[in-house]
Structure formats: C-alpha cells, structure tokens
Short mmCIF file of C-alpha atoms in Angstrom, two decimals:
data_model
loop_
_atom_site.label_atom_id
_atom_site.label_comp_id
_atom_site.label_asym_id
_atom_site.label_seq_id
_atom_site.Cartn_x
_atom_site.Cartn_y
_atom_site.Cartn_z
CA MET S 1 113.29 23.56 39.35
CA ALA S 2 110.73 20.83 39.88
CA ARG S 3 110.56 19.40 43.36
CA SER S 4 111.25 15.71 43.98
CA PRO S 5 108.17 13.55 44.60
CA ARG S 6 109.15 13.22 48.24
CA ALA S 7 109.53 17.01 48.64
CA GLU S 8 106.18 17.41 46.90
CA PHE S 9 104.59 14.95 49.33
CA ASP S 10 106.11 16.77 52.32
CA ALA S 11 104.73 20.07 50.99
CA GLU S 12 101.29 18.48 50.62
CA LEU S 13 101.41 17.13 54.18
CA THR S 14 102.39 20.55 55.50
CA GLY S 15 99.63 22.13 53.43
CA LEU S 16 97.14 19.64 54.82
CA GLN S 17 98.16 20.41 58.39
CA ASN S 18 97.75 24.14 57.68
CA GLU S 19 94.21 23.46 56.44
CA VAL S 20 93.49 21.58 59.67
CA LEU S 21 94.75 24.60 61.63
CA VAL S 22 92.58 26.94 59.56
CA LEU S 23 89.57 24.75 60.32
CA GLY S 24 90.56 24.78 64.00
CA SER S 25 90.65 28.53 64.04
CA MET S 26 87.26 28.81 62.26
CA VAL S 27 85.78 26.49 64.89
CA GLU S 28 87.36 28.29 67.82
CA LYS S 29 85.97 31.62 66.59
CA ALA S 30 82.52 30.10 66.03
CA ILE S 31 82.40 28.70 69.57
CA ALA S 32 83.56 31.97 71.16
CA LYS S 33 81.15 33.98 69.03
CA SER S 34 78.19 31.71 69.82
CA ILE S 35 78.69 32.08 73.58
CA GLU S 36 79.39 35.80 73.40
CA ALA S 37 76.22 36.26 71.32
CA LEU S 38 74.28 34.27 73.94
CA ARG S 39 75.75 36.31 76.77
CA THR S 40 75.07 39.68 75.13
CA ARG S 41 71.78 38.59 73.50
CA ASN S 42 73.12 39.52 70.07
CA LEU S 43 70.71 37.72 67.74
CA ASP S 44 72.52 38.86 64.58
CA ASP S 45 75.71 37.18 65.75
CA SER S 46 73.83 34.03 66.77
CA ARG S 47 72.30 33.93 63.30
CA GLU S 48 75.74 34.36 61.71
CA VAL S 49 77.23 31.47 63.69
CA VAL S 50 74.40 29.23 62.50
CA ALA S 51 74.87 30.30 58.88
CA GLU S 52 78.67 30.02 58.95
CA ASP S 53 78.59 26.38 60.02
CA ASP S 54 78.30 25.51 56.32
CA LEU S 55 81.78 26.93 55.76
CA ILE S 56 83.13 24.69 58.51
CA ASP S 57 81.45 21.64 56.97
CA ASP S 58 82.89 22.51 53.56
CA LYS S 59 86.37 22.85 55.01
CA ARG S 60 86.11 19.45 56.69
CA HIS S 61 85.16 17.81 53.41
CA GLU S 62 87.94 19.60 51.59
CA ILE S 63 90.45 18.20 54.11
CA GLU S 64 88.97 14.72 53.87
CA ASP S 65 89.13 14.75 50.07
CA LYS S 66 92.78 15.79 50.19
CA CYS S 67 93.62 13.08 52.75
CA ILE S 68 91.96 10.41 50.64
CA ALA S 69 93.71 11.60 47.48
CA LEU S 70 97.08 11.52 49.29
CA ILE S 71 96.45 7.99 50.56
CA ALA S 72 95.55 6.86 47.04
CA ARG S 73 98.51 8.51 45.34
CA GLN S 74 101.26 8.11 47.94
CA GLN S 75 100.34 4.90 49.77
CA PRO S 76 101.80 6.43 52.91
CA MET S 77 103.69 4.45 55.54
CA ALA S 78 104.78 5.02 59.12
CA THR S 79 104.64 8.68 60.27
CA ASP S 80 103.22 9.79 56.92
CA LEU S 81 100.34 7.35 57.35
CA ARG S 82 99.76 8.28 60.98
CA GLN S 83 99.72 11.99 60.12
CA ILE S 84 97.05 11.55 57.47
CA VAL S 85 94.96 9.30 59.72
CA ALA S 86 95.28 11.87 62.51
CA PHE S 87 94.30 14.73 60.17
CA LEU S 88 91.21 12.80 59.08
CA HIS S 89 90.11 12.20 62.67
CA ILE S 90 90.88 15.74 63.76
CA ALA S 91 88.93 17.24 60.85
CA VAL S 92 85.87 15.21 61.89
CA ASP S 93 86.23 16.25 65.53
CA LEU S 94 86.59 19.91 64.56
CA GLU S 95 83.57 19.77 62.33
CA ARG S 96 81.53 18.31 65.19
CA MET S 97 82.76 21.12 67.46
CA GLY S 98 81.48 23.50 64.80
CA ASP S 99 78.08 21.80 65.09
CA TYR S 100 78.09 22.50 68.84
CA ALA S 101 78.77 26.17 68.08
CA GLU S 102 75.87 26.10 65.63
CA GLY S 103 73.72 24.51 68.34
CA ILE S 104 74.61 27.27 70.79
CA GLY S 105 73.80 29.80 68.03
CA LYS S 106 70.35 28.27 67.70
CA ILE S 107 69.89 28.42 71.48
CA GLY S 108 70.70 32.13 71.27
CA LEU S 109 67.92 32.50 68.71
CA LEU S 110 65.49 30.43 70.81
CA MET S 111 66.14 32.63 73.85
CA GLY S 112 65.20 35.51 71.56
CA GLU S 113 63.84 38.53 73.36
CA GLN S 114 63.20 36.75 76.67
CA PRO S 115 64.70 38.51 79.68
CA PRO S 116 68.03 37.02 80.75
CA LEU S 117 67.77 34.40 83.42
CA LYS S 118 70.92 35.57 85.13
CA PRO S 119 74.21 37.12 84.08
CA LEU S 120 76.27 34.39 82.40
CA ILE S 121 79.56 33.79 84.18
CA ASP S 122 80.32 30.07 84.47
CA ILE S 123 79.20 29.25 80.91
CA PRO S 124 81.60 31.79 79.34
CA ARG S 125 84.28 30.37 81.64
CA MET S 126 83.54 26.87 80.37
CA CYS S 127 83.76 28.25 76.86
CA GLU S 128 87.15 29.81 77.54
CA MET S 129 88.44 26.55 79.06
CA ALA S 130 87.13 24.40 76.21
CA ASN S 131 88.56 26.73 73.59
CA ASP S 132 91.86 26.78 75.44
CA MET S 133 91.94 22.98 75.30
CA LEU S 134 91.21 23.19 71.59
CA ARG S 135 94.04 25.69 71.01
CA ARG S 136 96.50 23.63 73.02
CA SER S 137 95.54 20.34 71.36
CA LEU S 138 96.34 21.94 67.99
CA ASP S 139 99.52 23.44 69.44
CA GLY S 140 100.45 19.88 70.46
CA LEU S 141 99.76 18.81 66.88
CA VAL S 142 102.03 21.47 65.39
CA LYS S 143 104.82 20.73 67.87
CA ARG S 144 104.25 16.95 67.83
CA ASP S 145 104.29 17.27 71.62
CA VAL S 146 102.87 14.45 73.75
CA VAL S 147 103.34 16.43 76.98
CA ILE S 148 101.03 19.20 75.75
CA ALA S 149 98.53 16.60 74.54
CA ASN S 150 98.54 14.77 77.88
CA GLN S 151 97.89 18.04 79.71
CA VAL S 152 94.81 18.60 77.52
CA LEU S 153 93.53 15.16 78.53
CA LYS S 154 93.90 16.08 82.20
CA ASP S 155 92.19 19.45 81.80
CA ASP S 156 88.97 17.84 80.63
CA ASP S 157 88.18 17.00 84.27
CA GLU S 158 88.01 20.70 85.12
CA VAL S 159 85.50 21.38 82.36
CA ASP S 160 83.44 18.41 83.55
CA ALA S 161 83.52 19.75 87.13
CA LEU S 162 82.40 23.19 85.98
CA TYR S 163 79.62 21.62 83.94
CA ASP S 164 78.38 19.74 87.01
CA GLN S 165 78.33 23.00 88.93
CA VAL S 166 76.36 24.81 86.19
CA TYR S 167 73.99 21.87 86.02
CA ARG S 168 73.26 21.90 89.75
CA GLU S 169 72.81 25.65 89.77
CA LEU S 170 70.35 25.60 86.87
CA VAL S 171 68.36 22.69 88.29
CA LEU S 172 68.09 24.57 91.58
CA LEU S 173 66.74 27.62 89.72
CA MET S 174 64.15 25.48 87.98
CA VAL S 175 63.05 23.90 91.25
CA GLN S 176 62.71 27.27 92.91
CA ASP S 177 60.83 28.93 90.06
CA PRO S 178 59.14 26.93 87.31
CA LYS S 179 58.95 30.08 85.15
CA THR S 180 62.70 29.69 84.58
CA ILE S 181 62.43 26.15 83.24
CA GLU S 182 62.54 26.96 79.54
CA ARG S 183 65.42 29.45 79.77
CA ALA S 184 67.35 27.28 82.22
CA THR S 185 66.97 24.29 79.89
CA PHE S 186 68.36 26.33 77.01
CA LEU S 187 71.38 27.29 79.11
CA LEU S 188 71.82 23.68 80.17
CA TRP S 189 72.00 22.67 76.52
CA ALA S 190 74.59 25.33 75.86
CA ALA S 191 76.68 24.14 78.81
CA HIS S 192 76.34 20.58 77.63
CA ASP S 193 77.50 21.57 74.14
CA LEU S 194 80.61 23.15 75.68
CA GLU S 195 81.27 20.04 77.71
CA ARG S 196 81.17 18.11 74.43
CA VAL S 197 83.53 20.61 72.80
CA ALA S 198 86.05 19.86 75.53
CA ASP S 199 85.60 16.12 74.94
CA ARG S 200 86.35 16.63 71.25
CA ALA S 201 89.47 18.64 72.14
CA GLU S 202 90.44 15.62 74.18
CA ASN S 203 89.97 13.43 71.07
CA ILE S 204 92.29 15.71 69.13
CA ALA S 205 94.92 15.42 71.87
CA GLU S 206 94.58 11.63 71.64
CA GLN S 207 95.23 11.81 67.91
CA VAL S 208 98.37 13.83 68.60
CA ILE S 209 99.57 11.09 70.96
CA TYR S 210 98.78 8.47 68.30
CA LEU S 211 100.60 10.46 65.63
CA VAL S 212 103.73 10.82 67.75
CA SER S 213 103.86 7.44 69.48
CA GLY S 214 101.91 5.15 67.15
CA ARG S 215 99.73 4.15 70.10
CA GLU S 216 96.30 5.26 71.21
CA PRO S 217 96.46 6.54 74.80
CA ARG S 218 95.11 4.31 77.59
CA MET A 1 110.19 -13.22 67.14
CA THR A 2 110.94 -15.98 69.59
CA ASP A 3 113.20 -18.79 68.63
CA ASN A 4 110.59 -21.25 69.88
CA ASP A 5 108.26 -21.01 66.89
CA ALA A 6 111.12 -20.54 64.47
CA VAL A 7 111.46 -23.06 61.69
CA LEU A 8 114.69 -21.46 60.57
CA SER A 9 117.14 -19.32 62.52
CA VAL A 10 120.10 -17.29 61.39
CA ARG A 11 122.68 -16.72 64.08
CA ASP A 12 125.41 -14.11 63.84
CA LEU A 13 125.70 -14.64 60.12
CA SER A 14 128.36 -12.95 57.99
CA VAL A 15 128.99 -13.63 54.32
CA TYR A 16 132.15 -12.80 52.44
CA TYR A 17 132.75 -12.71 48.72
CA GLY A 18 136.54 -12.95 48.72
CA GLU A 19 137.75 -10.04 50.87
CA PHE A 20 134.45 -8.21 50.69
CA ARG A 21 132.02 -8.70 53.51
CA ALA A 22 128.52 -8.60 52.00
CA ILE A 23 126.50 -9.00 55.21
CA LYS A 24 127.57 -8.91 58.82
CA ASN A 25 126.39 -10.36 62.11
CA ILE A 26 122.79 -10.95 61.19
CA SER A 27 120.62 -12.84 63.67
CA LEU A 28 117.05 -13.44 62.65
CA SER A 29 114.39 -16.13 63.05
CA PHE A 30 111.72 -17.19 60.60
CA GLN A 31 108.46 -18.45 62.02
CA ALA A 32 106.58 -21.45 60.71
CA ASN A 33 103.64 -20.81 58.34
CA ARG A 34 104.40 -17.12 58.12
CA VAL A 35 105.60 -14.88 55.32
CA THR A 36 108.68 -12.92 56.31
CA ALA A 37 109.65 -10.06 54.00
CA LEU A 38 113.25 -8.90 53.72
CA ILE A 39 113.34 -5.25 52.68
CA GLY A 40 116.06 -2.66 52.27
CA PRO A 41 117.87 -0.53 49.69
CA SER A 42 119.75 -2.08 46.80
CA GLY A 43 123.03 -3.63 47.85
CA CYS A 44 122.02 -4.10 51.48
CA GLY A 45 122.46 -7.88 51.26
CA LYS A 46 118.84 -9.05 51.20
CA SER A 47 119.40 -11.48 48.34
CA THR A 48 122.72 -12.61 49.82
CA LEU A 49 120.96 -13.38 53.08
CA LEU A 50 118.16 -15.19 51.24
CA ARG A 51 120.60 -17.28 49.22
CA CYS A 52 122.39 -18.32 52.42
CA LEU A 53 119.20 -19.88 53.70
CA ASN A 54 119.45 -22.85 51.34
CA ARG A 55 123.17 -22.74 50.57
CA MET A 56 122.65 -21.20 47.16
CA ASN A 57 125.79 -19.13 47.85
CA ASP A 58 127.81 -22.34 47.64
CA LEU A 59 127.52 -21.85 43.88
CA VAL A 60 129.27 -18.46 44.04
CA PRO A 61 133.06 -18.78 43.79
CA GLN A 62 134.92 -17.38 46.82
CA ALA A 63 131.75 -17.07 48.86
CA ARG A 64 132.33 -17.82 52.54
CA VAL A 65 129.81 -17.99 55.35
CA GLU A 66 130.41 -17.42 59.06
CA GLY A 67 127.80 -18.05 61.71
CA GLU A 68 124.95 -20.52 61.68
CA VAL A 69 121.77 -21.18 59.78
CA VAL A 70 119.81 -23.58 61.93
CA TYR A 71 117.10 -25.76 60.43
CA SER A 72 115.68 -28.79 62.27
CA GLN A 73 118.20 -28.28 65.08
CA GLN A 74 121.07 -28.54 62.62
CA ASP A 75 123.40 -25.97 61.17
CA ILE A 76 122.92 -26.34 57.42
CA TYR A 77 126.57 -25.30 56.97
CA ASP A 78 127.76 -28.27 58.98
CA PRO A 79 130.33 -30.06 56.73
CA GLN A 80 128.35 -33.29 57.03
CA ILE A 81 125.25 -31.76 55.50
CA ASP A 82 124.55 -32.28 51.81
CA PRO A 83 123.47 -28.98 50.23
CA ALA A 84 121.24 -30.81 47.75
CA GLN A 85 119.32 -32.26 50.71
CA VAL A 86 118.99 -28.78 52.20
CA ARG A 87 117.47 -27.51 48.96
CA LEU A 88 114.89 -30.31 49.00
CA HIS A 89 113.57 -28.89 52.25
CA ILE A 90 114.19 -25.23 51.49
CA GLY A 91 113.25 -24.37 47.91
CA MET A 92 113.75 -21.18 45.96
CA VAL A 93 111.86 -19.12 43.40
CA PHE A 94 113.77 -16.49 41.47
CA GLN A 95 113.10 -12.99 40.20
CA LYS A 96 112.71 -13.92 36.56
CA PRO A 97 110.61 -16.95 35.80
CA ASN A 98 113.11 -19.60 34.70
CA PRO A 99 111.20 -22.60 33.40
CA PHE A 100 113.18 -25.25 31.55
CA PRO A 101 112.57 -25.38 27.79
CA LYS A 102 110.53 -28.52 28.32
CA SER A 103 106.87 -29.37 28.63
CA ILE A 104 104.79 -27.95 31.46
CA PHE A 105 104.54 -31.45 32.90
CA ASP A 106 108.27 -32.13 32.76
CA ASN A 107 109.04 -28.84 34.43
CA VAL A 108 107.02 -29.80 37.48
CA ALA A 109 108.16 -33.42 37.41
CA PHE A 110 111.83 -32.45 37.10
CA GLY A 111 112.69 -32.28 40.80
CA LEU A 112 110.81 -35.49 41.48
CA LYS A 113 112.62 -37.39 38.76
CA ILE A 114 116.14 -36.30 39.66
CA ASN A 115 115.43 -37.22 43.27
CA GLY A 116 114.05 -40.61 42.25
CA LEU A 117 110.54 -39.78 43.51
CA THR A 118 108.78 -41.34 40.55
CA ASN A 119 105.80 -42.97 42.34
CA ASN A 120 102.45 -41.40 41.46
CA ILE A 121 104.15 -38.72 39.44
CA ASP A 122 100.95 -37.63 37.62
CA GLU A 123 99.25 -37.09 40.93
CA ALA A 124 102.19 -35.14 42.34
CA VAL A 125 102.32 -32.88 39.28
CA GLU A 126 98.61 -32.14 39.45
CA LYS A 127 98.78 -31.45 43.18
CA SER A 128 101.69 -29.04 42.74
CA LEU A 129 100.01 -27.22 39.86
CA ARG A 130 96.84 -26.93 41.91
CA SER A 131 98.75 -25.57 44.90
CA ALA A 132 100.38 -23.04 42.60
CA ALA A 133 96.93 -21.97 41.34
CA LEU A 134 97.88 -22.91 37.79
CA TRP A 135 96.13 -26.24 37.24
CA ASP A 136 92.90 -24.90 35.68
CA GLU A 137 94.87 -22.86 33.18
CA VAL A 138 97.19 -25.64 32.00
CA LYS A 139 95.44 -28.97 32.63
CA ASP A 140 94.58 -29.40 28.93
CA ARG A 141 98.03 -28.51 27.64
CA LEU A 142 100.45 -30.25 29.98
CA ASN A 143 102.60 -31.40 27.07
CA GLU A 144 103.03 -27.94 25.59
CA ASN A 145 106.34 -26.21 26.00
CA ALA A 146 106.48 -24.12 29.19
CA MET A 147 107.85 -21.21 27.18
CA THR A 148 104.38 -20.72 25.66
CA LEU A 149 103.01 -19.61 29.04
CA SER A 150 102.72 -15.94 30.01
CA GLY A 151 105.28 -14.48 32.43
CA GLY A 152 102.88 -14.75 35.36
CA GLN A 153 102.02 -18.33 34.48
CA GLN A 154 105.71 -19.18 34.09
CA GLN A 155 106.39 -17.84 37.58
CA ARG A 156 103.55 -19.92 39.04
CA LEU A 157 104.97 -22.90 37.14
CA CYS A 158 108.32 -22.31 38.83
CA ILE A 159 106.52 -22.20 42.16
CA ALA A 160 104.77 -25.50 41.27
CA ARG A 161 108.18 -26.95 40.39
CA THR A 162 109.47 -25.89 43.82
CA LEU A 163 106.40 -27.29 45.59
CA ALA A 164 106.63 -30.66 43.82
CA VAL A 165 109.44 -31.90 46.06
CA GLU A 166 107.40 -30.81 49.11
CA PRO A 167 109.77 -28.42 50.79
CA GLU A 168 108.99 -26.91 54.18
CA ILE A 169 110.31 -23.45 53.40
CA ILE A 170 110.13 -21.46 50.16
CA LEU A 171 112.56 -18.63 49.49
CA MET A 172 111.40 -16.05 46.95
CA ASP A 173 113.67 -13.43 45.44
CA GLU A 174 111.56 -10.59 44.00
CA PRO A 175 109.07 -13.16 42.67
CA ALA A 176 106.71 -10.60 41.14
CA SER A 177 109.02 -7.84 39.99
CA ALA A 178 108.95 -8.97 36.35
CA LEU A 179 105.16 -9.30 36.31
CA ASP A 180 102.29 -6.94 35.54
CA PRO A 181 99.78 -6.02 38.30
CA ILE A 182 97.51 -8.97 37.51
CA GLY A 183 100.39 -11.46 37.55
CA THR A 184 101.64 -9.81 40.74
CA LEU A 185 98.26 -10.17 42.39
CA ALA A 186 98.14 -13.87 41.48
CA ILE A 187 101.56 -14.47 43.03
CA GLU A 188 100.68 -12.48 46.14
CA SER A 189 97.42 -14.38 46.73
CA LEU A 190 99.29 -17.59 46.14
CA MET A 191 101.85 -16.63 48.77
CA ARG A 192 99.06 -16.06 51.29
CA ASP A 193 97.49 -19.43 50.44
CA LEU A 194 100.80 -21.27 50.63
CA THR A 195 101.36 -20.26 54.26
CA GLU A 196 98.84 -22.91 55.23
CA LYS A 197 101.49 -25.49 54.51
CA TYR A 198 104.73 -23.62 53.97
CA THR A 199 106.94 -20.99 55.47
CA ILE A 200 107.92 -18.23 53.07
CA VAL A 201 110.81 -15.79 53.07
CA VAL A 202 110.51 -13.15 50.36
CA VAL A 203 112.89 -10.43 49.21
CA THR A 204 111.05 -7.48 47.71
CA HIS A 205 111.76 -3.91 46.69
CA ASN A 206 108.08 -3.19 46.62
CA MET A 207 107.14 -1.75 49.99
CA GLN A 208 103.41 -2.11 49.39
CA GLN A 209 103.94 -5.73 48.44
CA ALA A 210 105.84 -6.40 51.64
CA ALA A 211 103.05 -4.70 53.58
CA ARG A 212 100.37 -6.70 51.75
CA VAL A 213 101.79 -10.20 51.88
CA SER A 214 104.03 -10.52 54.88
CA ASP A 215 103.40 -11.21 58.56
CA GLU A 216 106.91 -10.30 59.64
CA THR A 217 109.32 -7.82 58.11
CA ALA A 218 113.06 -7.45 58.50
CA PHE A 219 114.74 -4.24 57.36
CA LEU A 220 118.39 -4.37 56.25
CA MET A 221 120.77 -1.55 55.40
CA MET A 222 124.28 -1.16 54.09
CA ASP A 223 126.92 0.10 56.50
CA GLU A 224 129.79 2.44 55.57
CA ASP A 225 131.97 -0.58 54.85
CA ARG A 226 129.20 -1.65 52.42
CA ALA A 227 128.31 -4.68 54.53
CA GLY A 228 124.61 -5.29 54.97
CA TYR A 229 123.22 -5.48 58.51
CA LEU A 230 119.86 -5.92 60.17
CA VAL A 231 118.34 -2.66 61.41
CA GLU A 232 115.00 -3.84 62.72
CA SER A 233 112.62 -6.76 62.45
CA GLY A 234 109.15 -7.43 63.78
CA LYS A 235 105.51 -7.69 62.93
CA THR A 236 104.76 -6.15 59.55
CA ASP A 237 101.99 -3.96 61.00
CA ASN A 238 104.44 -2.44 63.45
CA ILE A 239 107.21 -1.95 60.92
CA PHE A 240 104.98 -0.12 58.46
CA GLN A 241 102.82 1.84 60.87
CA ASN A 242 105.18 2.56 63.69
CA PRO A 243 108.79 1.52 63.11
CA LYS A 244 111.10 1.77 66.11
CA ASP A 245 114.18 2.83 64.23
CA GLU A 246 114.53 6.19 62.45
CA ARG A 247 116.40 4.52 59.61
CA THR A 248 113.44 2.21 58.96
CA GLU A 249 111.09 5.18 59.05
CA ALA A 250 113.27 7.11 56.60
CA TYR A 251 113.47 4.18 54.21
CA ILE A 252 109.82 3.15 54.12
CA THR A 253 108.64 6.74 53.77
CA GLY A 254 111.02 7.25 50.85
CA ARG A 255 113.37 9.73 52.51
CA PHE A 256 116.42 7.78 51.38
CA GLY A 257 117.39 4.62 49.59
#
C-alpha cells in the first residue's frame, strides 16, 4: 500500500538523519585514523585519510541536496523546518571536521621519515575527547536531548585547556632546541585542528538545542 | 498581543447557531496596521469568528453572540450600535469574488452612493482602484461590466469596493482560494501594501499563505463538542517556526486536520 504524503515525509526526514549519522561516523573514523597514523608514523594511513576526504565532501553535498529538495517540495514548518535547518548546519560542520582530519593527514605526510619529536600522549587524548564530544552531540541529535547537548558545550573547555597545555609544552621544546621547531610546529597544527574539531562538535550541540527548543543557546 | 495596540478586541466570545455552539470563549486582540491570520482545520469556527467581527452573523437566522467585540472602546454588539455603521468601519472581502453585475465604476461607487458619500466620487473610485492595485488594468474600461474581469481582477475589484468607504479594518475570508498562483500573488502583495493604512484579519486554509502574509497568527481547533476554540496565538514567525502548543505543531506540520 502506498504511504500517505505525511508518512513519506517522515520517512525522508528519518532517512536524512541517518545520512547525517553516516557522515558523522565517517568523520569520526577519519579523525581517529589521522591521529593514530601521526602517532604511529603510518604514512599509508595518512595518505588514505587525505584521499578519503573526497567521500566526506560528497556525502555533505548529498545531504544538502536532499535538504533543499525537501524544503522545496514540502515547505516544512515548525519541527520539520528546524530539523532540516539543523541537518544542513550539522552537515557543514561535519564536513569541516573532515577537513581537519585531512589536514592532520597532511601533517603526517609532512613529518614523513623525520624522527619523532616525542611520544604523542596529550594529542591523542585531545583527539579522544573531541571525538567523544562529536559522538555525544550526535547522540543528543538522535535522542533530541538538550541535557546531552549542554554537556557537550561544557566539555569544550576541557579540550581548550588541554590544547593550552600542549601549546605551552611545544613552545618550550622549541625554545630549548631550535632543531625541533619544524616538527613542533607540525604538532601544534595538529593540536589546533583537534581544538577546532571540538568547537565544531559544540556547533552541532547548539543545533540540537535549536532543533529541540527553537532557540539558539546563549 | 497587548490590548494597548489593539484596534479590535474579542473578549470571551461564544457564538451559537440555535442550540449549537460554534465557537466558545475566544479572547483575542487584533493590532493596528498588522495582518492577523486565522488558521485551523475545517469547522473550527474561523469564518464564524471572522463574521462576528463586523456583525455579519446578524444575517444568519438563530445566530446568537455572547461576549464582547470591542472597537473604538465600544462593544459592537451593544444594542444601540447600528450594524451598518459597524460595517462601514470594518469591511469584508469574501472567498469568491462577488462583484455586482454592473460596471466596474458602479461596483466601486456602490458603497459611497448608498451611504450618501457622493462628493468627488470619480476621485474616490480612482483612489480605491489604485489602492487595490487594479487602476492601471481598468482605467480605460471603467464602464465595462465587472463580470468581464478575470477572477483575480474581480477579487481586487471587491477589495476596491471595500476600500471605497474607507474602513479601518478589512476582514478577508479565504480571499485567494479561488484564484490561480498569479492572482494569489497579486492579492497577497496587496494585503502587505494595505497594512500601511488598514488592519487586516484573514481566514486562510493555506498555511504558506498565512506564513507569507501575516504578522500575527491565531490557531483555532474544534473541541469534542464541535465548538471552535483558540489554541494559540502570537507572532507568525513563532507560530510557524516554534509553536508552543503540540496541537499547533501537529496541525501546521500536517499530522492532523
């Protein structure tokens, strides 16, 4: 039996959200893989992360096209409208997070065969925290849960604090031994990319709050 | 909506047709120089409420009104008030264009003539036709029968006829539902333009139209006893983007009604 137009629309909205979650999971994997490749000096994996960013870009555009088509055909109102607006924003944020993963992949390639500056500990921790914020922001989306989203907003401070720590440590290394400057700068970029990933996770959490409450936080 | 800026206020209004209560306990204010849209499923009493605003329900046998409709600090249902006077100040445009089978000119001049306002009648007709965005299309054929106009033009003629007696408020009952998209667009732009001088209350089934043309929106529903009641009213942006009431949300997103 054919579904009613409203049931059809609901199915399309659910499908759209699933696409957003797929994109989220692609991005999360790319970020984790980029940092792990940097930590273990796995140039093949770094190269893969860089190459796979195209898939993430394609997915973002696929989601955008579907959102625009739904707006044109359904002229959505209220929660329907807010969902589609939120999906559009979230897709853009995720795609940008993918770019940060690509950037870290390129840093891995730039480091190349140079000896490691130091064992990476805080940067992988930052990565874990940022990815955790990403996962929970999308969990908040699925559950339409403002409490989860607000927690993500709070957690950004921890990532910022860790970034400051990494920054000071790397600057100290550079001051002590100018031979480390190039490698330390690369690591600083990677840490900065992760700090930006966490900021984007924060944006997603804000979209969840908008979707649920109709208001932008703050 | 505060009562302060209200040009028209409905207070605890109920309308009965014989034993049947069509709307119950509606309180709502209409702000000056704004378009207020009344939306809701069929049978929820939108048109009944609209018709109460200029005593059009007086024409329905067995119709009875409880509560107040306050205009210029007076209840228009006060026994001393003449309904014909009310309708001079609060005009109405109907769903189907209903021009008289007379010339274009006479249609617009009609209200002026029956009210004895025959000074400068040519000027008044031109002004009304201009305000209704119809002048350029009809200025060379004012003596042709109004029935020769297209549906959209006929509806703008009816608006011109309403404007001719210079009302303060214009009530519109589905003014574009019998028109094609181009005619609809003309009426909608006209409504926006008219708010410079007039206050408009419009009943519409078209959600996108309500969202496009109105500043304020009131959502009505039918209760189990089939009486219409007000669910929620407020700024149109809020009603369509973030309604407070689940019933409004369900209606405007097409989940019922």
